[in-house]
Amino acid sequence: FPVDKIRNFCIIAHIDHGKSTLADRLLEMTGAIAKTEKNRQVLDKLQVERERGITVKAQTASLFYSHDGQEYLLNLIDTPGHVDFSYEVSRSLSACQGVLLIVDANQGIQAQTVANFYLAFEAQLTIIPVINKIDLKNADPEQVESQIEKTFDIPREECVRISAKLGTNVETVLRAVVERIPPPAGSVGDPFKALVFDSNFDHYRGVVANIAVFGGQVKKGDKIVSAYLCKTYEVNELGLLRPEEHPTQKLFAGQVGYIVAGMKDVKEAQIGDTLYHHEQPVEALPGFTPAKPMVFAGMYPVDQSEYPALRSAIERLTLNDSSVTVQRDSSLALGAGWRLGFLGLLHMEVFNQRLEQEYNASVVVTAPTVPFKAVLSSAKLIKGRRAVQKNMVYIDDQRVMMKYLFPLNEIVVDFYDVLKSMSSGYASFDYENAGYQAADLRKMDILLNGQPVEELTTIVHRDRAYSSGKAMCERLKESIPRQMFEIAIQAAIGSKVIARETIKAYRKNVLAKCYGGDITRKMKLLKKQAEGKKKMRRIGNVDVPKDAFISVLKRK
Ligand code: GDP
Ligand code: MG
């Protein structure tokens, strides 16, 4: 394919505005998939995406399209809409020259419409506004066109009105892609240069990298170098994604596709890396700014014997999601594990679900925490969250930007969800680090019959100490079995006890069932009881099962 017959574009939008549905129609119209009733978000391949009905991974599909008697190769990338995954969007944009910015004809411009618009605008891409869901009864495309004109300074005439669900006017979208988005720069005559913008780990072939070829060409058997590690590889396989892998002989400048080159270690295929021919070194592409994690949680194997398996699962999954940061960590209660950083709570939940579903891993995830840093933010609902207002700016008659200084700790749990529901999904929220601030924090200990449990010591704000101490005591009470003596569970700050629960004494008489006689049976039962005890940790005179730690530390 000559470069001038190639178009690379992303579909971006607020969540649920119809990106994946439009992708279905484009795939059908270009014959990439058969036209059936059953095509529902076919690019959402992951189980977690199907179950939650959201896209979390950008997906690439190459389409063949004839227009005015010419054949075109269109590379489409469907992207996630949720703010936690905007890192996926920025990466995908680096492989594109244009975007389809989808706006729901009923809901109009929403927070992530604005955020995604700016990502595309700053990357200097051609933006085609597409107003979707015009079939809805309350659709108001006129109004949405006015919003687009006013907010983004794009003439209303450039908007394309469609129904992705019914397929109405989708042909116009394809025409606009060919006519308005420029072909990629770069020529087949240049030295080979490609950007790795995503990668996956395959059990048999090792790393499968998604690449955008910026110059030259590459074929099977070529010796290529990854700029990051300066290691040389031989290309085993390459091809297009349609959206399934479709092996080809070569990939040329302007194309987007996949490549397998015998990279066996996940560390070898860094997202953002540059690939070139071993005889023709090129300057590395800028790569990507690392994502800034916002929410941290511990992850531990349920059983320490599963540590190596969990390690490799986490490594492989982070290859596919490079926005997650991983640090080794260990906890007295839960053993060796990791501390992972995520872009938000949904991101953390999705990662955990993928670990379980795609890697069969069972993990204990601790309650999310944040580094004790303060946060600058735009919001409402500030009361009770220890925030300080910094300033307020009216952007236009409908939009206001407010800045607050926030303890990050106050926003990790439910801030985003509450903000969204209070503002009917309209408010958007971003943050930057404002440095550490003094705060009225206390070290809270948990005591069992007067003995502190080191594993459960936490840092809490003074105003929250009572409720959090009480909750911990209650959870412990539920999960520590009765023992032969009474157990006092206390939460204390310094020497002051702020919450208490009591477990009454109880003797579990394992011998009750043996009516005298059978000594071997008695011995067996006693042994069993002793083994049960081994799994416990003894704090002072109290035996605490591992489950009790898990139930207190685990995210609810
Ligand atoms: P995404 O989050 O932007 O990828 O959105 P999806 O493609 O997953 O669509 C979200 C929901 O909107 C789904 O229930 C779709 O069936 C629905 N939807 C998408 N396009 C249209 C449309 O043109 N008309 C109507 N009525 N519903 C649509
Ligand atoms: Mg989607």
Coordinates of C-alpha atoms and ligand atoms in Angstrom, one line a residue:
F1 CA 0.0 0.0 0.0
P2 CA 1.4 3.4 -0.9
V3 CA 1.6 5.7 2.1
D4 CA -0.8 8.2 0.7
K5 CA -3.6 5.5 0.7
I6 CA -3.2 4.9 4.4
R7 CA -5.2 6.6 7.2
N8 CA -4.6 6.0 10.9
F9 CA -7.2 7.2 13.3
C10 CA -8.6 6.7 16.8
I11 CA -12.1 6.8 18.1
I12 CA -12.3 8.8 21.2
A13 CA -15.2 9.9 23.4
H14 CA -16.8 10.0 26.8
I15 CA -17.7 6.6 28.2
D16 CA -20.9 5.1 26.6
H17 CA -21.1 7.6 23.8
G18 CA -20.8 4.7 21.3
K19 CA -17.1 4.3 20.3
S20 CA -17.1 0.5 20.3
T21 CA -20.5 0.4 18.6
L22 CA -19.3 2.6 15.8
A23 CA -16.2 0.4 15.5
D24 CA -18.5 -2.6 15.0
R25 CA -20.2 -0.8 12.1
L26 CA -16.9 0.2 10.5
L27 CA -15.7 -3.3 10.7
E28 CA -18.9 -4.6 9.1
M29 CA -19.0 -2.1 6.3
T30 CA -15.4 -2.9 5.3
G31 CA -15.9 -6.6 5.5
A32 CA -13.6 -7.2 8.4
I33 CA -16.3 -9.0 10.2
A34 CA -19.5 -10.5 8.9
K35 CA -22.7 -8.5 9.3
T36 CA -24.9 -10.1 11.9
E37 CA -27.2 -9.1 14.7
K38 CA -24.6 -10.4 17.2
N39 CA -21.8 -7.9 16.7
R40 CA -21.8 -6.1 20.0
Q41 CA -18.6 -4.2 20.7
V42 CA -16.5 -6.9 19.1
L43 CA -13.3 -5.1 19.9
D44 CA -14.0 -5.4 23.6
K45 CA -12.3 -8.8 23.7
L46 CA -11.4 -9.1 27.4
Q47 CA -13.8 -10.8 29.7
V48 CA -13.6 -7.9 32.1
E49 CA -14.7 -5.6 29.2
R50 CA -17.6 -7.8 28.3
E51 CA -18.8 -8.1 31.9
R52 CA -18.5 -4.5 32.7
G53 CA -19.6 -3.2 29.3
I54 CA -16.6 -0.9 29.1
T55 CA -13.5 -0.7 27.0
V56 CA -10.3 -0.8 29.1
K57 CA -7.7 -1.7 26.4
A58 CA -7.3 0.1 23.1
Q59 CA -7.7 -2.3 20.2
T60 CA -6.4 -2.0 16.7
A61 CA -8.1 -3.1 13.5
S62 CA -7.0 -2.6 9.9
L63 CA -9.8 -2.1 7.4
F64 CA -9.8 -2.1 3.6
Y65 CA -12.0 0.5 2.0
S66 CA -12.7 1.5 -1.6
H67 CA -13.4 5.2 -2.2
D68 CA -13.7 6.8 -5.7
G69 CA -12.2 3.7 -7.3
Q70 CA -9.2 3.8 -5.0
E71 CA -8.3 1.2 -2.3
Y72 CA -7.5 2.6 1.1
L73 CA -6.0 0.9 4.2
L74 CA -7.6 2.4 7.3
N75 CA -6.1 1.6 10.7
L76 CA -8.7 2.1 13.4
I77 CA -7.9 2.2 17.2
D78 CA -10.9 2.0 19.6
T79 CA -10.0 3.5 23.0
P80 CA -11.4 3.5 26.5
G81 CA -13.4 6.5 27.7
H82 CA -13.0 6.3 31.5
V83 CA -10.6 8.8 33.0
D84 CA -8.6 6.0 34.6
F85 CA -7.6 4.7 31.2
S86 CA -6.7 8.0 29.4
Y87 CA -3.1 6.8 29.4
E88 CA -4.3 4.2 26.8
V89 CA -5.7 7.0 24.7
S90 CA -2.6 9.2 24.7
R91 CA -0.5 6.2 23.6
S92 CA -2.9 5.3 20.8
L93 CA -2.9 8.8 19.5
S94 CA 0.8 8.7 18.9
A95 CA 0.1 6.1 16.2
C96 CA -2.5 8.3 14.4
Q97 CA -3.0 11.4 12.3
G98 CA -6.7 11.9 13.1
V99 CA -9.5 11.1 15.5
L100 CA -13.3 10.6 15.4
L101 CA -14.5 12.5 18.4
I102 CA -17.9 11.0 19.2
V103 CA -20.5 12.9 21.1
D104 CA -23.8 11.5 22.3
A105 CA -26.7 13.5 20.7
N106 CA -28.6 13.3 23.9
Q107 CA -26.0 13.9 26.5
G108 CA -23.8 16.4 24.6
I109 CA -20.3 17.3 25.6
Q110 CA -19.2 15.6 28.8
A111 CA -16.1 15.7 31.0
Q112 CA -14.1 13.1 29.0
T113 CA -15.2 14.6 25.7
V114 CA -13.3 17.7 26.8
A115 CA -10.3 15.8 28.2
N116 CA -10.0 13.6 25.1
F117 CA -10.5 16.5 22.8
Y118 CA -7.5 18.2 24.4
L119 CA -5.4 15.1 24.1
A120 CA -6.0 15.0 20.3
F121 CA -5.7 18.8 20.0
E122 CA -2.3 18.9 21.7
A123 CA -1.1 16.0 19.5
Q124 CA -2.1 18.2 16.5
L125 CA -4.4 15.6 15.0
T126 CA -7.2 16.2 12.6
I127 CA -10.5 16.0 14.6
I128 CA -13.7 14.9 13.0
P129 CA -16.7 15.5 15.3
V130 CA -19.3 12.8 15.1
I131 CA -22.7 13.2 16.7
N132 CA -24.0 9.7 17.6
K133 CA -27.3 8.3 18.7
I134 CA -29.5 10.6 16.5
D135 CA -32.1 7.8 16.6
L136 CA -32.8 8.5 20.3
K137 CA -36.1 10.3 21.0
N138 CA -34.4 13.1 22.9
A139 CA -31.6 13.5 20.5
D140 CA -30.7 17.2 20.0
P141 CA -28.0 17.3 17.4
E142 CA -28.4 21.0 16.7
Q143 CA -27.7 21.8 20.4
V144 CA -24.7 19.5 20.4
E145 CA -23.3 21.1 17.3
S146 CA -23.5 24.5 19.0
Q147 CA -21.7 23.1 22.0
I148 CA -18.9 21.7 19.7
E149 CA -18.6 25.0 17.9
K150 CA -18.5 27.0 21.2
T151 CA -16.3 24.7 23.2
F152 CA -13.8 23.4 20.6
D153 CA -14.0 26.1 18.0
I154 CA -14.9 23.5 15.3
P155 CA -17.4 24.8 12.6
R156 CA -20.7 23.0 13.0
E157 CA -20.6 22.1 9.3
E158 CA -17.8 19.7 10.1
C159 CA -20.0 17.5 12.4
V160 CA -21.3 14.2 11.0
R161 CA -24.6 13.0 12.4
I162 CA -25.0 9.3 12.8
S163 CA -26.6 6.4 14.5
A164 CA -23.9 3.8 15.2
K165 CA -26.5 1.4 16.4
L166 CA -28.6 1.5 13.3
G167 CA -25.8 2.2 10.9
T168 CA -27.3 5.5 9.7
N169 CA -24.9 7.7 7.8
V170 CA -21.8 5.7 8.9
E171 CA -20.6 5.7 5.3
T172 CA -20.1 9.4 5.6
V173 CA -17.8 8.8 8.5
L174 CA -15.6 6.6 6.4
R175 CA -15.6 9.2 3.6
A176 CA -14.6 11.9 6.1
V177 CA -11.7 9.8 7.3
V178 CA -10.3 9.4 3.8
E179 CA -10.9 13.0 2.8
R180 CA -10.0 14.9 5.9
I181 CA -7.3 12.9 7.7
P182 CA -3.9 13.3 6.2
P183 CA -1.9 10.2 5.3
P184 CA 1.0 9.3 7.7
A185 CA 4.4 11.0 7.1
G186 CA 7.4 8.8 6.3
S187 CA 8.4 6.9 3.3
V188 CA 9.1 3.3 2.4
G189 CA 12.5 4.4 1.2
D190 CA 13.6 5.6 4.7
P191 CA 15.4 3.3 7.2
F192 CA 13.0 1.1 9.1
K193 CA 11.7 2.8 12.3
A194 CA 8.7 1.7 14.3
L195 CA 7.1 2.7 17.6
V196 CA 6.0 0.0 20.0
F197 CA 2.7 1.4 21.3
D198 CA 1.3 -1.7 23.0
S199 CA 2.3 -5.2 23.8
N200 CA 1.0 -8.5 24.9
F201 CA 2.5 -11.7 26.3
D202 CA 1.7 -14.9 24.5
H203 CA 2.7 -18.2 26.1
Y204 CA 4.1 -19.7 23.0
R205 CA 5.5 -16.8 21.0
G206 CA 6.6 -14.5 23.9
V207 CA 6.0 -10.8 23.4
V208 CA 3.6 -9.7 20.7
A209 CA 4.2 -6.0 20.1
N210 CA 1.8 -3.7 18.4
I211 CA 3.8 -1.3 16.3
A212 CA 3.3 1.8 14.1
V213 CA 5.8 1.9 11.3
F214 CA 7.0 5.4 10.9
G215 CA 9.5 4.8 8.1
G216 CA 10.9 2.1 5.8
Q217 CA 9.8 -1.5 5.9
V218 CA 10.3 -4.7 7.8
K219 CA 10.0 -8.4 6.8
K220 CA 10.3 -11.8 8.3
G221 CA 13.9 -12.8 9.0
D222 CA 15.0 -9.2 9.4
K223 CA 17.4 -8.4 12.3
I224 CA 16.0 -5.6 14.3
V225 CA 17.1 -3.8 17.4
S226 CA 15.1 -2.4 20.3
A227 CA 16.5 1.0 21.1
Y228 CA 15.7 0.7 24.8
L229 CA 17.9 -2.3 25.6
C230 CA 20.0 -2.3 22.4
K231 CA 19.3 -6.0 21.9
T232 CA 19.0 -7.6 18.5
Y233 CA 16.2 -9.9 17.5
E234 CA 15.1 -11.8 14.4
V235 CA 11.6 -11.1 13.2
N236 CA 9.6 -14.4 13.3
E237 CA 6.2 -13.2 12.4
L238 CA 4.5 -10.0 11.5
G239 CA 1.2 -8.8 10.1
L240 CA -2.0 -6.7 10.3
L241 CA -4.7 -6.8 13.0
R242 CA -8.0 -7.1 11.3
P243 CA -8.8 -7.3 14.3
E244 CA -7.5 -10.8 14.5
E245 CA -3.8 -11.3 13.7
H246 CA -3.4 -11.6 9.9
P247 CA 0.2 -12.5 9.0
T248 CA 1.7 -10.7 6.1
Q249 CA 5.1 -10.8 4.4
K250 CA 6.1 -7.2 5.2
L251 CA 5.0 -4.1 7.1
F252 CA 5.5 -0.7 5.4
A253 CA 5.8 2.9 6.5
G254 CA 2.4 4.2 7.6
Q255 CA 1.1 0.8 8.6
V256 CA 0.0 -0.4 12.0
G257 CA 0.4 -4.0 12.9
Y258 CA 2.0 -6.6 15.1
I259 CA 5.4 -8.2 15.3
V260 CA 6.9 -11.2 17.0
A261 CA 10.6 -11.3 17.4
G262 CA 11.5 -13.9 20.0
M263 CA 11.4 -11.5 22.9
K264 CA 10.9 -14.0 25.8
D265 CA 11.1 -11.6 28.7
V266 CA 8.4 -9.1 29.4
K267 CA 11.1 -6.5 30.1
E268 CA 12.3 -6.6 26.5
A269 CA 9.2 -5.1 25.0
Q270 CA 8.9 -1.7 26.6
I271 CA 5.9 0.2 25.4
G272 CA 7.2 3.4 23.9
D273 CA 10.3 1.7 22.6
T274 CA 11.7 2.2 19.1
L275 CA 12.6 -0.6 16.7
Y276 CA 15.1 -0.3 13.9
H277 CA 17.2 -2.4 11.5
H278 CA 20.4 -3.6 13.0
E279 CA 22.4 -2.1 10.2
Q280 CA 20.6 1.2 10.1
P281 CA 20.4 2.7 13.5
V282 CA 18.0 5.6 13.9
E283 CA 17.3 8.2 16.6
A284 CA 14.9 6.8 19.1
L285 CA 11.3 8.2 19.1
P286 CA 10.4 10.2 22.2
G287 CA 8.4 7.4 23.8
F288 CA 5.8 8.1 26.5
T289 CA 5.8 10.0 29.7
P290 CA 5.3 7.5 32.5
A291 CA 1.8 7.5 34.0
K292 CA 1.4 8.9 37.5
P293 CA -0.2 6.4 39.8
M294 CA -2.7 7.8 42.2
V295 CA -4.0 4.9 44.2
F296 CA -1.8 2.3 45.8
A297 CA -2.7 -1.1 47.1
G298 CA -0.9 -4.2 48.3
M299 CA -1.3 -7.5 46.5
Y300 CA -0.4 -10.8 48.1
P301 CA -0.7 -14.4 47.1
V302 CA -3.4 -16.1 49.2
D303 CA -0.8 -18.8 49.9
Q304 CA 3.0 -18.0 49.8
S305 CA 3.6 -21.1 47.6
E306 CA 1.8 -19.2 44.8
Y307 CA 4.2 -16.3 45.0
P308 CA 6.2 -17.2 41.8
A309 CA 3.1 -17.8 39.8
L310 CA 1.6 -14.5 40.9
R311 CA 4.8 -12.7 40.1
S312 CA 4.8 -13.9 36.6
A313 CA 1.1 -13.1 36.2
I314 CA 1.7 -9.6 37.4
E315 CA 4.7 -9.1 35.1
R316 CA 2.8 -10.2 32.1
L317 CA -0.3 -8.2 32.8
T318 CA 1.8 -5.0 33.5
L319 CA 3.4 -5.6 30.1
N320 CA -0.1 -5.1 28.7
D321 CA -0.9 -2.3 31.0
S322 CA 2.3 -0.3 31.5
S323 CA 0.5 2.4 33.6
V324 CA 0.7 0.1 36.6
T325 CA 3.7 0.6 38.8
V326 CA 5.0 -2.4 40.8
Q327 CA 7.3 -2.5 43.8
R328 CA 8.1 -5.5 45.9
D329 CA 6.7 -5.3 49.4
S330 CA 6.2 -7.6 52.4
S331 CA 3.8 -7.6 55.3
L332 CA 4.2 -9.5 58.5
A333 CA 0.7 -10.8 58.2
L334 CA 0.5 -11.5 54.5
G335 CA 4.0 -12.5 53.6
A336 CA 5.9 -11.4 50.5
G337 CA 3.9 -9.5 47.9
W338 CA 3.8 -6.2 46.0
R339 CA 2.7 -2.7 46.3
L340 CA 1.0 -1.6 43.1
G341 CA 0.2 1.9 41.8
F342 CA -2.9 2.5 39.7
L343 CA -4.4 5.5 38.0
G344 CA -7.7 5.2 39.9
L345 CA -10.0 2.8 41.6
L346 CA -11.6 1.4 38.5
H347 CA -8.2 0.8 37.1
M348 CA -7.3 -1.1 40.2
E349 CA -10.5 -3.2 40.1
V350 CA -10.0 -4.0 36.5
F351 CA -6.4 -5.0 37.0
N352 CA -7.4 -7.3 39.8
Q353 CA -10.2 -8.9 37.8
R354 CA -7.9 -9.4 34.8
L355 CA -5.4 -11.1 37.1
E356 CA -8.1 -13.5 38.2
Q357 CA -9.7 -14.1 34.9
E358 CA -6.8 -14.1 32.5
Y359 CA -4.2 -15.5 34.7
N360 CA -6.2 -17.6 37.2
A361 CA -4.5 -15.9 40.1
S362 CA -6.1 -15.6 43.5
V363 CA -4.9 -12.5 45.3
V364 CA -5.5 -10.6 48.5
V365 CA -5.8 -6.9 47.7
T366 CA -5.3 -4.6 50.6
A367 CA -7.4 -1.4 51.1
P368 CA -6.1 1.3 48.8
T369 CA -3.9 3.9 50.2
V370 CA -2.2 7.0 49.0
P371 CA 1.2 8.5 49.7
F372 CA 0.6 11.2 52.2
K373 CA 0.6 14.0 49.7
A374 CA -1.9 16.8 49.2
V375 CA -3.8 17.3 46.0
L376 CA -4.9 20.1 43.8
S377 CA -8.3 19.4 42.3
S378 CA -11.4 20.8 40.7
A379 CA -14.7 19.7 42.5
K380 CA -17.7 20.2 44.7
L381 CA -18.7 18.0 47.8
I382 CA -15.7 19.3 49.5
K383 CA -17.1 19.5 53.0
G384 CA -15.9 16.9 55.4
R385 CA -12.9 16.1 53.2
R386 CA -10.5 18.5 54.7
A387 CA -10.1 20.5 51.6
V388 CA -9.1 24.1 51.2
Q389 CA -10.4 26.2 48.3
K390 CA -7.6 27.9 46.3
N391 CA -9.5 29.7 43.5
M392 CA -12.4 29.6 41.2
V393 CA -12.5 30.6 37.5
Y394 CA -15.5 30.8 35.1
I395 CA -14.5 29.3 31.8
D396 CA -17.8 30.3 30.2
D397 CA -21.4 30.7 31.3
Q398 CA -21.7 27.0 31.9
R399 CA -18.4 25.9 33.1
V400 CA -16.5 26.7 36.2
M401 CA -13.1 25.5 37.3
M402 CA -12.3 25.3 41.0
K403 CA -9.1 24.5 42.6
Y404 CA -8.8 22.9 46.0
L405 CA -6.0 21.7 48.1
F406 CA -6.9 18.2 49.1
P407 CA -5.4 15.4 51.1
L408 CA -5.1 12.6 48.5
N409 CA -6.2 10.2 51.2
E410 CA -9.6 11.8 51.2
I411 CA -10.3 11.1 47.5
V412 CA -9.1 7.6 46.9
V413 CA -12.1 5.8 48.2
D414 CA -15.2 7.2 46.6
F415 CA -14.5 10.8 45.7
Y416 CA -14.7 10.3 41.9
D417 CA -17.9 8.3 42.1
V418 CA -19.6 10.8 44.4
L419 CA -18.4 13.7 42.2
K420 CA -19.8 12.0 39.1
S421 CA -23.2 11.2 40.6
M422 CA -23.6 14.6 42.2
S423 CA -22.9 16.4 38.9
S424 CA -24.8 13.9 36.7
G425 CA -21.5 12.8 35.2
Y426 CA -20.6 16.3 34.0
A427 CA -17.9 17.3 36.4
S428 CA -14.4 16.4 35.4
F429 CA -11.5 16.0 37.8
D430 CA -7.8 16.2 37.5
Y431 CA -5.0 16.5 40.0
E432 CA -1.4 17.4 40.4
N433 CA 0.9 16.9 43.3
A434 CA 1.0 19.9 45.7
G435 CA 3.7 18.4 47.9
Y436 CA 3.5 17.2 51.5
Q437 CA 1.5 19.1 54.1
A438 CA 1.4 19.0 57.8
A439 CA -1.7 17.2 59.0
D440 CA -3.2 16.1 62.3
L441 CA -2.4 12.4 61.8
R442 CA -2.1 9.8 64.5
K443 CA -0.6 6.4 64.8
M444 CA -3.3 3.9 65.8
D445 CA -2.4 0.5 67.3
I446 CA -4.6 -2.5 67.6
L447 CA -4.2 -4.5 70.8
L448 CA -5.2 -8.1 71.6
N449 CA -5.3 -8.6 75.3
G450 CA -3.0 -5.6 75.7
Q451 CA -0.4 -6.8 73.1
P452 CA 0.0 -4.6 70.1
V453 CA -0.4 -6.3 66.7
E454 CA 2.4 -4.8 64.7
E455 CA 0.8 -5.7 61.3
L456 CA -2.3 -3.7 62.0
T457 CA -0.8 -0.4 63.0
T458 CA -2.1 2.4 60.7
I459 CA -1.9 6.1 60.2
V460 CA -5.2 7.9 60.5
H461 CA -6.5 11.4 60.7
R462 CA -7.5 12.4 64.2
D463 CA -11.1 13.0 63.1
R464 CA -11.4 9.5 61.6
A465 CA -9.6 7.6 64.2
Y466 CA -12.6 6.5 66.2
S467 CA -14.7 5.2 63.2
S468 CA -11.7 3.5 61.7
G469 CA -10.6 1.9 65.0
K470 CA -14.1 0.7 65.7
A471 CA -14.4 -0.9 62.3
M472 CA -11.1 -2.7 62.7
C473 CA -12.1 -4.1 66.1
E474 CA -15.4 -5.3 64.7
R475 CA -13.9 -7.1 61.8
L476 CA -11.3 -8.7 64.1
K477 CA -14.1 -9.9 66.4
E478 CA -15.8 -11.6 63.5
S479 CA -12.8 -13.4 62.3
I480 CA -10.9 -14.5 65.4
P481 CA -12.3 -17.8 66.8
R482 CA -13.3 -18.0 70.4
Q483 CA -10.5 -19.3 72.6
M484 CA -10.3 -20.7 76.1
F485 CA -10.1 -17.2 77.7
E486 CA -11.7 -13.9 77.0
I487 CA -10.1 -11.7 74.3
A488 CA -10.1 -7.9 74.5
I489 CA -9.7 -6.3 71.1
Q490 CA -8.8 -2.6 71.4
A491 CA -7.8 0.3 69.2
A492 CA -5.6 2.8 70.9
I493 CA -3.8 6.0 70.1
G494 CA -0.8 6.2 72.4
S495 CA -2.1 4.9 75.7
K496 CA -5.6 6.0 75.1
V497 CA -8.1 3.3 74.1
I498 CA -10.6 4.6 71.6
A499 CA -12.6 1.4 70.7
R500 CA -13.1 -2.0 72.1
E501 CA -14.7 -5.4 71.3
T502 CA -14.7 -8.5 73.4
I503 CA -14.6 -12.2 72.3
K504 CA -16.0 -14.4 75.0
A505 CA -14.2 -17.5 76.3
Y506 CA -15.1 -20.8 74.8
R507 CA -13.5 -24.2 74.8
K508 CA -13.7 -26.2 71.6
N509 CA -13.8 -29.7 73.0
V510 CA -12.6 -31.7 70.1
L511 CA -12.8 -34.9 72.2
A512 CA -16.5 -34.5 72.9
K513 CA -17.4 -36.8 70.1
C514 CA -15.2 -39.7 71.2
Y515 CA -17.2 -41.5 73.8
G516 CA -14.2 -42.9 75.7
G517 CA -12.4 -45.8 74.1
D518 CA -10.7 -45.3 70.8
I519 CA -7.3 -43.8 71.5
T520 CA -6.0 -43.6 67.9
R521 CA -9.0 -41.6 67.0
K522 CA -8.4 -39.3 69.9
M523 CA -4.8 -38.8 68.9
K524 CA -5.9 -37.9 65.3
L525 CA -8.3 -35.3 66.5
L526 CA -5.7 -33.7 68.8
K527 CA -3.2 -33.7 66.0
K528 CA -5.7 -32.0 63.7
Q529 CA -6.3 -29.3 66.3
A530 CA -2.6 -28.7 66.6
E531 CA -2.2 -28.3 62.9
G532 CA -5.0 -25.8 62.8
K533 CA -3.1 -23.9 65.4
K534 CA 0.0 -23.8 63.3
K535 CA -1.7 -21.7 60.6
M536 CA -2.4 -19.2 63.3
R537 CA -0.1 -16.4 64.4
R538 CA 0.2 -16.1 68.2
I539 CA 0.0 -12.6 69.5
G540 CA 0.6 -12.7 73.2
N541 CA -1.6 -15.5 74.3
V542 CA -4.1 -15.1 71.4
D543 CA -4.1 -17.3 68.3
V544 CA -5.0 -15.2 65.2
P545 CA -5.8 -17.0 61.9
K546 CA -4.4 -15.5 58.8
D547 CA -7.9 -14.9 57.6
A548 CA -8.4 -12.4 60.4
F549 CA -5.5 -10.3 59.0
I550 CA -6.8 -10.6 55.6
S551 CA -10.3 -9.5 56.6
V552 CA -9.0 -6.4 58.3
L553 CA -6.4 -5.4 55.7
K554 CA -8.4 -6.3 52.6
R555 CA -10.2 -3.8 50.6
K556 CA -14.0 -3.9 51.3
Ligands
GDP1 P1 -18.3 3.3 24.3 O1 -18.2 3.2 25.8 O2 -18.1 4.7 23.8 O3 -17.4 2.3 23.6 O4 -19.8 3.0 24.0 P2 -20.5 1.6 23.4 O5 -20.2 1.5 22.0 O6 -20.1 0.5 24.4 O7 -22.0 2.0 23.6 C1 -22.6 2.3 24.8 C2 -24.1 2.1 24.7 O8 -24.8 3.0 23.8 C3 -24.5 0.7 24.2 O9 -25.6 0.2 25.0 C4 -24.9 0.9 22.8 O10 -25.8 -0.1 22.3 C5 -25.5 2.2 22.8 N1 -25.4 2.9 21.5 C6 -24.3 3.1 20.8 N2 -24.6 3.7 19.6 C7 -25.9 4.0 19.6 C8 -26.8 4.7 18.7 O11 -26.5 5.1 17.7 N3 -28.1 4.7 19.1 C9 -28.5 4.2 20.3 N4 -29.8 4.3 20.6 N5 -27.7 3.6 21.2 C10 -26.4 3.5 20.9
MG2 MG -16.0 1.1 24.2

